[in-house]
PDB file of C-alpha atoms in Angstrom:
ATOM      1  CA  MET A 144     -17.828  20.429  12.070  1.00  0.00           C
ATOM      2  CA  THR A 145     -20.436  18.713  14.242  1.00  0.00           C
ATOM      3  CA  ALA A 146     -21.037  15.147  15.428  1.00  0.00           C
ATOM      4  CA  GLU A 147     -23.894  15.019  12.905  1.00  0.00           C
ATOM      5  CA  ASP A 148     -21.468  15.795  10.039  1.00  0.00           C
ATOM      6  CA  TYR A 149     -19.327  12.767  10.894  1.00  0.00           C
ATOM      7  CA  LEU A 150     -22.382  10.524  11.348  1.00  0.00           C
ATOM      8  CA  GLU A 151     -23.835  11.662   8.006  1.00  0.00           C
ATOM      9  CA  GLY A 152     -20.474  10.878   6.449  1.00  0.00           C
ATOM     10  CA  LYS A 153     -17.056  12.366   5.819  1.00  0.00           C
ATOM     11  CA  VAL A 154     -14.099  11.335   3.679  1.00  0.00           C
ATOM     12  CA  ILE A 155     -10.875  12.100   5.579  1.00  0.00           C
ATOM     13  CA  LEU A 156      -7.535  12.012   3.758  1.00  0.00           C
ATOM     14  CA  ILE A 157      -4.706  10.909   6.026  1.00  0.00           C
ATOM     15  CA  ASP A 158      -1.000  10.852   5.188  1.00  0.00           C
ATOM     16  CA  LYS A 159      -0.163   7.641   7.050  1.00  0.00           C
ATOM     17  CA  PRO A 160       3.115   7.766   8.991  1.00  0.00           C
ATOM     18  CA  LEU A 161       5.804   5.111   8.574  1.00  0.00           C
ATOM     19  CA  THR A 162       5.424   2.019  10.843  1.00  0.00           C
ATOM     20  CA  TRP A 163       1.733   2.725  11.556  1.00  0.00           C
ATOM     21  CA  SER A 164      -0.696   0.019  10.464  1.00  0.00           C
ATOM     22  CA  SER A 165      -3.833   1.154   8.616  1.00  0.00           C
ATOM     23  CA  PHE A 166      -5.852  -0.293  11.523  1.00  0.00           C
ATOM     24  CA  GLN A 167      -3.894   1.881  13.987  1.00  0.00           C
ATOM     25  CA  ALA A 168      -4.619   5.008  11.930  1.00  0.00           C
ATOM     26  CA  VAL A 169      -8.366   4.246  11.829  1.00  0.00           C
ATOM     27  CA  ASN A 170      -8.391   3.556  15.581  1.00  0.00           C
ATOM     28  CA  LYS A 171      -6.558   6.812  16.298  1.00  0.00           C
ATOM     29  CA  LEU A 172      -9.142   8.833  14.339  1.00  0.00           C
ATOM     30  CA  LYS A 173     -11.995   6.932  15.938  1.00  0.00           C
ATOM     31  CA  TYR A 174     -10.596   7.776  19.376  1.00  0.00           C
ATOM     32  CA  ILE A 175     -10.073  11.466  18.447  1.00  0.00           C
ATOM     33  CA  LEU A 176     -13.599  11.853  17.037  1.00  0.00           C
ATOM     34  CA  LYS A 177     -15.345   9.983  19.853  1.00  0.00           C
ATOM     35  CA  ARG A 178     -13.545  12.044  22.479  1.00  0.00           C
ATOM     36  CA  LYS A 179     -14.280  15.335  20.699  1.00  0.00           C
ATOM     37  CA  TYR A 180     -17.919  14.719  19.740  1.00  0.00           C
ATOM     38  CA  ASP A 181     -19.145  12.083  22.204  1.00  0.00           C
ATOM     39  CA  LEU A 182     -20.187   9.851  19.301  1.00  0.00           C
ATOM     40  CA  PRO A 183     -22.182   6.635  19.837  1.00  0.00           C
ATOM     41  CA  LYS A 184     -20.332   3.424  20.638  1.00  0.00           C
ATOM     42  CA  LYS A 185     -21.274   1.898  17.278  1.00  0.00           C
ATOM     43  CA  PHE A 186     -19.976   4.899  15.282  1.00  0.00           C
ATOM     44  CA  LYS A 187     -18.922   3.612  11.838  1.00  0.00           C
ATOM     45  CA  ILE A 188     -15.425   4.345  10.544  1.00  0.00           C
ATOM     46  CA  GLY A 189     -13.162   2.441   8.139  1.00  0.00           C
ATOM     47  CA  HIS A 190     -10.421   2.795   5.535  1.00  0.00           C
ATOM     48  CA  ALA A 191     -10.620   2.364   1.766  1.00  0.00           C
ATOM     49  CA  GLY A 192      -7.562   0.217   1.118  1.00  0.00           C
ATOM     50  CA  THR A 193      -4.790  -1.024   3.423  1.00  0.00           C
ATOM     51  CA  LEU A 194      -1.284   0.405   3.420  1.00  0.00           C
ATOM     52  CA  ASP A 195       1.494  -1.763   4.863  1.00  0.00           C
ATOM     53  CA  PRO A 196       3.203  -0.420   8.017  1.00  0.00           C
ATOM     54  CA  LEU A 197       6.418   0.097   5.991  1.00  0.00           C
ATOM     55  CA  ALA A 198       4.570   2.283   3.457  1.00  0.00           C
ATOM     56  CA  THR A 199       3.542   5.911   3.912  1.00  0.00           C
ATOM     57  CA  GLY A 200       1.017   8.058   2.111  1.00  0.00           C
ATOM     58  CA  LEU A 201      -2.632   8.278   1.272  1.00  0.00           C
ATOM     59  CA  LEU A 202      -5.051   6.426   3.520  1.00  0.00           C
ATOM     60  CA  ILE A 203      -8.688   7.306   2.871  1.00  0.00           C
ATOM     61  CA  ILE A 204     -10.861   7.062   5.978  1.00  0.00           C
ATOM     62  CA  CYS A 205     -14.658   7.155   5.683  1.00  0.00           C
ATOM     63  CA  THR A 206     -17.049   7.863   8.537  1.00  0.00           C
ATOM     64  CA  GLY A 207     -20.760   7.299   9.184  1.00  0.00           C
ATOM     65  CA  LYS A 208     -22.898   6.687   6.106  1.00  0.00           C
ATOM     66  CA  PHE A 209     -19.887   7.250   3.843  1.00  0.00           C
ATOM     67  CA  THR A 210     -18.485   3.855   4.905  1.00  0.00           C
ATOM     68  CA  LYS A 211     -20.821   2.559   2.158  1.00  0.00           C
ATOM     69  CA  LYS A 212     -18.517   4.303  -0.366  1.00  0.00           C
ATOM     70  CA  ILE A 213     -15.460   2.258   0.657  1.00  0.00           C
ATOM     71  CA  THR A 214     -15.887  -0.461  -2.016  1.00  0.00           C
ATOM     72  CA  GLU A 215     -16.337   2.146  -4.744  1.00  0.00           C
ATOM     73  CA  ILE A 216     -13.209   4.102  -3.642  1.00  0.00           C
ATOM     74  CA  GLN A 217     -11.135   0.891  -3.362  1.00  0.00           C
ATOM     75  CA  ALA A 218     -11.958  -0.005  -6.974  1.00  0.00           C
ATOM     76  CA  GLN A 219     -10.248   3.134  -8.340  1.00  0.00           C
ATOM     77  CA  ALA A 220      -6.762   3.292  -9.861  1.00  0.00           C
ATOM     78  CA  LYS A 221      -3.888   3.956  -7.459  1.00  0.00           C
ATOM     79  CA  GLU A 222      -0.579   5.780  -7.844  1.00  0.00           C
ATOM     80  CA  TYR A 223       2.561   4.926  -5.887  1.00  0.00           C
ATOM     81  CA  THR A 224       6.145   6.149  -5.749  1.00  0.00           C
ATOM     82  CA  GLY A 225       8.927   4.126  -4.210  1.00  0.00           C
ATOM     83  CA  THR A 226      12.306   2.445  -4.409  1.00  0.00           C
ATOM     84  CA  ILE A 227      13.310  -1.012  -5.600  1.00  0.00           C
ATOM     85  CA  THR A 228      16.682  -2.236  -4.327  1.00  0.00           C
ATOM     86  CA  VAL A 229      18.237  -4.712  -6.764  1.00  0.00           C
ATOM     87  CA  GLY A 230      20.869  -7.386  -6.156  1.00  0.00           C
ATOM     88  CA  ALA A 231      19.001  -9.134  -3.327  1.00  0.00           C
ATOM     89  CA  THR A 232      15.645 -10.651  -2.344  1.00  0.00           C
ATOM     90  CA  THR A 233      13.715 -10.985   0.918  1.00  0.00           C
ATOM     91  CA  PRO A 234      10.935 -13.518   1.717  1.00  0.00           C
ATOM     92  CA  SER A 235       8.399 -10.690   2.231  1.00  0.00           C
ATOM     93  CA  TYR A 236       9.582  -8.822  -0.917  1.00  0.00           C
ATOM     94  CA  ASP A 237      10.217  -5.761   1.290  1.00  0.00           C
ATOM     95  CA  LEU A 238      12.143  -4.757   4.442  1.00  0.00           C
ATOM     96  CA  GLU A 239       9.842  -6.653   6.825  1.00  0.00           C
ATOM     97  CA  THR A 240      12.162  -9.665   6.562  1.00  0.00           C
ATOM     98  CA  GLU A 241      15.941 -10.081   6.177  1.00  0.00           C
ATOM     99  CA  VAL A 242      17.753 -10.586   2.854  1.00  0.00           C
ATOM    100  CA  ASP A 243      17.707 -14.299   1.977  1.00  0.00           C
ATOM    101  CA  ALA A 244      19.707 -14.269  -1.287  1.00  0.00           C
ATOM    102  CA  THR A 245      22.039 -11.958  -3.227  1.00  0.00           C
ATOM    103  CA  PHE A 246      22.548 -11.633  -6.988  1.00  0.00           C
ATOM    104  CA  PRO A 247      24.950  -9.905  -9.387  1.00  0.00           C
ATOM    105  CA  THR A 248      24.079  -6.404 -10.642  1.00  0.00           C
ATOM    106  CA  GLU A 249      27.128  -5.637 -12.850  1.00  0.00           C
ATOM    107  CA  HIS A 250      25.046  -6.245 -15.992  1.00  0.00           C
ATOM    108  CA  VAL A 251      22.198  -3.931 -14.906  1.00  0.00           C
ATOM    109  CA  THR A 252      22.353  -0.779 -17.027  1.00  0.00           C
ATOM    110  CA  GLU A 253      19.994   2.173 -17.376  1.00  0.00           C
ATOM    111  CA  ALA A 254      19.029   0.904 -20.848  1.00  0.00           C
ATOM    112  CA  LEU A 255      18.180  -2.563 -19.468  1.00  0.00           C
ATOM    113  CA  ILE A 256      16.118  -1.049 -16.626  1.00  0.00           C
ATOM    114  CA  LEU A 257      14.101   1.170 -18.972  1.00  0.00           C
ATOM    115  CA  GLU A 258      13.589  -1.674 -21.469  1.00  0.00           C
ATOM    116  CA  THR A 259      12.465  -4.058 -18.691  1.00  0.00           C
ATOM    117  CA  THR A 260       9.678  -1.721 -17.500  1.00  0.00           C
ATOM    118  CA  LYS A 261       7.891  -2.379 -20.827  1.00  0.00           C
ATOM    119  CA  GLN A 262       7.316  -6.028 -19.823  1.00  0.00           C
ATOM    120  CA  PHE A 263       5.152  -4.829 -16.931  1.00  0.00           C
ATOM    121  CA  LEU A 264       2.808  -2.456 -18.740  1.00  0.00           C
ATOM    122  CA  GLY A 265      -0.802  -3.446 -19.370  1.00  0.00           C
ATOM    123  CA  GLU A 266      -2.460  -6.552 -17.955  1.00  0.00           C
ATOM    124  CA  ILE A 267       0.017  -8.796 -16.157  1.00  0.00           C
ATOM    125  CA  ASP A 268      -0.090 -11.993 -14.083  1.00  0.00           C
ATOM    126  CA  GLN A 269       1.102 -11.429 -10.535  1.00  0.00           C
ATOM    127  CA  LYS A 270       1.559 -13.661  -7.515  1.00  0.00           C
ATOM    128  CA  PRO A 271       0.699 -11.950  -4.216  1.00  0.00           C
ATOM    129  CA  PRO A 272       3.551 -12.060  -1.649  1.00  0.00           C
ATOM    130  CA  VAL A 273       3.494 -14.911   0.869  1.00  0.00           C
ATOM    131  CA  PHE A 274       3.570 -12.209   3.543  1.00  0.00           C
ATOM    132  CA  SER A 275       0.130 -10.781   2.674  1.00  0.00           C
ATOM    133  CA  ALA A 276      -3.313 -10.725   4.267  1.00  0.00           C
ATOM    134  CA  ILE A 277      -5.024 -12.858   1.594  1.00  0.00           C
ATOM    135  CA  LYS A 278      -6.783 -15.874   3.082  1.00  0.00           C
ATOM    136  CA  LYS A 279      -5.920 -19.433   2.118  1.00  0.00           C
ATOM    137  CA  ASP A 280      -7.435 -22.460   3.896  1.00  0.00           C
ATOM    138  CA  GLY A 281      -9.023 -20.139   6.465  1.00  0.00           C
ATOM    139  CA  LYS A 282      -5.716 -18.514   7.468  1.00  0.00           C
ATOM    140  CA  ARG A 283      -4.017 -15.365   6.210  1.00  0.00           C
ATOM    141  CA  LEU A 284      -0.982 -16.015   4.004  1.00  0.00           C
ATOM    142  CA  TYR A 285       1.398 -14.250   6.400  1.00  0.00           C
ATOM    143  CA  GLU A 286       0.246 -16.613   9.187  1.00  0.00           C
ATOM    144  CA  HIS A 287       1.192 -19.617   7.005  1.00  0.00           C
ATOM    145  CA  ALA A 288       4.508 -17.904   6.119  1.00  0.00           C
ATOM    146  CA  ARG A 289       5.410 -17.125   9.724  1.00  0.00           C
ATOM    147  CA  ALA A 290       4.624 -20.730  10.692  1.00  0.00           C
ATOM    148  CA  GLY A 291       7.045 -21.885   7.964  1.00  0.00           C
ATOM    149  CA  GLU A 292       4.269 -23.594   5.984  1.00  0.00           C
ATOM    150  CA  GLU A 293       4.553 -23.940   2.211  1.00  0.00           C
ATOM    151  CA  VAL A 294       1.505 -22.532   0.440  1.00  0.00           C
ATOM    152  CA  GLU A 295       0.623 -22.653  -3.255  1.00  0.00           C
ATOM    153  CA  ILE A 296      -0.368 -19.136  -4.343  1.00  0.00           C
ATOM    154  CA  ALA A 297      -2.298 -18.626  -7.562  1.00  0.00           C
ATOM    155  CA  PHE A 298      -1.460 -15.899 -10.077  1.00  0.00           C
ATOM    156  CA  ARG A 299      -3.875 -12.970 -10.311  1.00  0.00           C
ATOM    157  CA  LYS A 300      -4.487 -10.602 -13.178  1.00  0.00           C
ATOM    158  CA  THR A 301      -3.707  -6.955 -12.523  1.00  0.00           C
ATOM    159  CA  THR A 302      -3.117  -3.906 -14.716  1.00  0.00           C
ATOM    160  CA  ILE A 303      -0.163  -1.512 -14.704  1.00  0.00           C
ATOM    161  CA  TYR A 304      -1.164   1.715 -16.480  1.00  0.00           C
ATOM    162  CA  GLU A 305       2.148   3.580 -16.045  1.00  0.00           C
ATOM    163  CA  PHE A 306       5.586   2.480 -14.863  1.00  0.00           C
ATOM    164  CA  GLU A 307       8.069   5.335 -14.862  1.00  0.00           C
ATOM    165  CA  ILE A 308      11.662   5.178 -13.606  1.00  0.00           C
ATOM    166  CA  THR A 309      12.506   8.450 -11.853  1.00  0.00           C
ATOM    167  CA  ARG A 310      16.029   7.834 -10.476  1.00  0.00           C
ATOM    168  CA  ILE A 311      18.726   5.215 -10.925  1.00  0.00           C
ATOM    169  CA  THR A 312      21.508   5.065  -8.311  1.00  0.00           C
ATOM    170  CA  LEU A 313      22.258   1.362  -8.150  1.00  0.00           C
ATOM    171  CA  PRO A 314      21.371  -0.694  -6.233  1.00  0.00           C
ATOM    172  CA  GLU A 315      18.399   1.710  -5.845  1.00  0.00           C
ATOM    173  CA  ILE A 316      15.831   2.348  -8.565  1.00  0.00           C
ATOM    174  CA  ASP A 317      13.101   4.913  -7.885  1.00  0.00           C
ATOM    175  CA  PHE A 318       9.778   4.597  -9.694  1.00  0.00           C
ATOM    176  CA  ARG A 319       6.256   5.912 -10.094  1.00  0.00           C
ATOM    177  CA  VAL A 320       3.472   3.434 -10.877  1.00  0.00           C
ATOM    178  CA  THR A 321      -0.242   3.768 -11.570  1.00  0.00           C
ATOM    179  CA  CYS A 322      -2.137   0.503 -11.314  1.00  0.00           C
ATOM    180  CA  SER A 323      -5.472  -1.200 -10.828  1.00  0.00           C
ATOM    181  CA  LYS A 324      -6.986  -2.384  -7.561  1.00  0.00           C
ATOM    182  CA  GLY A 325      -5.322  -5.467  -6.112  1.00  0.00           C
ATOM    183  CA  THR A 326      -1.815  -4.773  -7.436  1.00  0.00           C
ATOM    184  CA  TYR A 327       0.983  -5.699  -5.050  1.00  0.00           C
ATOM    185  CA  ILE A 328       3.893  -3.281  -5.499  1.00  0.00           C
ATOM    186  CA  ARG A 329       6.061  -5.659  -3.441  1.00  0.00           C
ATOM    187  CA  SER A 330       5.417  -8.393  -6.033  1.00  0.00           C
ATOM    188  CA  LEU A 331       6.164  -5.912  -8.821  1.00  0.00           C
ATOM    189  CA  ALA A 332       9.541  -5.131  -7.177  1.00  0.00           C
ATOM    190  CA  PHE A 333      10.360  -8.848  -6.819  1.00  0.00           C
ATOM    191  CA  ASP A 334       9.309  -9.664 -10.407  1.00  0.00           C
ATOM    192  CA  PHE A 335      11.160  -6.625 -11.763  1.00  0.00           C
ATOM    193  CA  GLY A 336      14.402  -7.748 -10.088  1.00  0.00           C
ATOM    194  CA  LYS A 337      13.920 -11.226 -11.562  1.00  0.00           C
ATOM    195  CA  ALA A 338      13.285  -9.782 -15.048  1.00  0.00           C
ATOM    196  CA  LEU A 339      16.592  -7.878 -14.727  1.00  0.00           C
ATOM    197  CA  GLN A 340      18.216 -11.315 -14.110  1.00  0.00           C
ATOM    198  CA  SER A 341      19.119 -10.154 -10.651  1.00  0.00           C
ATOM    199  CA  GLY A 342      16.971  -9.926  -7.500  1.00  0.00           C
ATOM    200  CA  GLY A 343      14.867  -7.107  -6.150  1.00  0.00           C
ATOM    201  CA  TYR A 344      12.837  -6.037  -3.155  1.00  0.00           C
ATOM    202  CA  LEU A 345      10.778  -2.994  -2.232  1.00  0.00           C
ATOM    203  CA  SER A 346      12.778  -0.705   0.067  1.00  0.00           C
ATOM    204  CA  ALA A 347      10.410   2.307   0.158  1.00  0.00           C
ATOM    205  CA  LEU A 348       6.776   2.906  -0.807  1.00  0.00           C
ATOM    206  CA  ARG A 349       4.424   5.872  -0.747  1.00  0.00           C
ATOM    207  CA  ARG A 350       0.833   5.896  -2.004  1.00  0.00           C
ATOM    208  CA  THR A 351       0.223   9.244  -3.669  1.00  0.00           C
ATOM    209  CA  LYS A 352      -3.242   8.889  -5.227  1.00  0.00           C
ATOM    210  CA  ILE A 353      -6.452   6.842  -5.216  1.00  0.00           C
ATOM    211  CA  GLY A 354      -8.679   7.950  -8.092  1.00  0.00           C
ATOM    212  CA  GLU A 355      -8.983  11.745  -7.810  1.00  0.00           C
ATOM    213  CA  TYR A 356      -7.891  11.795  -4.155  1.00  0.00           C
ATOM    214  CA  SER A 357      -4.292  12.962  -3.589  1.00  0.00           C
ATOM    215  CA  VAL A 358      -1.924  12.682  -0.634  1.00  0.00           C
ATOM    216  CA  ASN A 359      -1.164  16.393  -1.205  1.00  0.00           C
ATOM    217  CA  ASP A 360      -4.558  17.043   0.399  1.00  0.00           C
ATOM    218  CA  GLY A 361      -3.892  14.616   3.254  1.00  0.00           C
ATOM    219  CA  VAL A 362      -2.853  15.393   6.833  1.00  0.00           C
ATOM    220  CA  SER A 363      -1.076  13.442   9.550  1.00  0.00           C
ATOM    221  CA  PRO A 364      -3.234  12.001  12.358  1.00  0.00           C
ATOM    222  CA  GLU A 365      -1.700  14.632  14.685  1.00  0.00           C
ATOM    223  CA  ALA A 366      -2.557  17.491  12.290  1.00  0.00           C
ATOM    224  CA  PHE A 367      -6.120  16.140  11.988  1.00  0.00           C
ATOM    225  CA  GLU A 368      -6.454  16.163  15.787  1.00  0.00           C
ATOM    226  CA  LYS A 369      -5.135  19.772  15.946  1.00  0.00           C
ATOM    227  CA  SER A 370      -7.604  20.869  13.250  1.00  0.00           C
ATOM    228  CA  LEU A 371     -10.492  19.932  15.582  1.00  0.00           C
ATOM    229  CA  GLU A 372      -9.250  22.105  18.469  1.00  0.00           C
TER     230      GLU A 372
END
């Protein structure tokens, strides 16, 4: 690989580690590539779709002229696996914030769980979490949330193509979902808990695919750095 290759454009598949932000992962690769190839200061690099720090999995990073492909890659269907913990909710709909309410789970059976998934297939209305990066009144929603400000969030249409339950060990429910761009799996976890007449939050998440790109072909930032040696 040469500097020219990365300037012309490369698609790099990274398996993002837990607690890393997507921004951190991009910066790490930028640093690695600039150090290795003495690339220009304005070298273009970016990711095709954010992953929360508490999620792991596929982060697609585009370099050089391929940064123009980011919008096209982002528009593709995504696949995730993860865990919903029922019987409680958190303000962020995941483990970023503490449990704020608990609910009964005695009535939650395997049959009820499997039946409830059907409500979420196809086009659904979804409210993004208050702890998200969407802008409202010039500020990101999580900034409003952290400041304790009440914000009215509009529903958005999204599509769930597949929703498969892969393990039930209450309070944990493992799943695999394929969905359209703009789907919040945290909101799906919260809404799913509500539909079970309990509560729910996302306790683990891994992005496994974006379109034809798979995390099985991805490498850690460290492994990527080693591959250039």
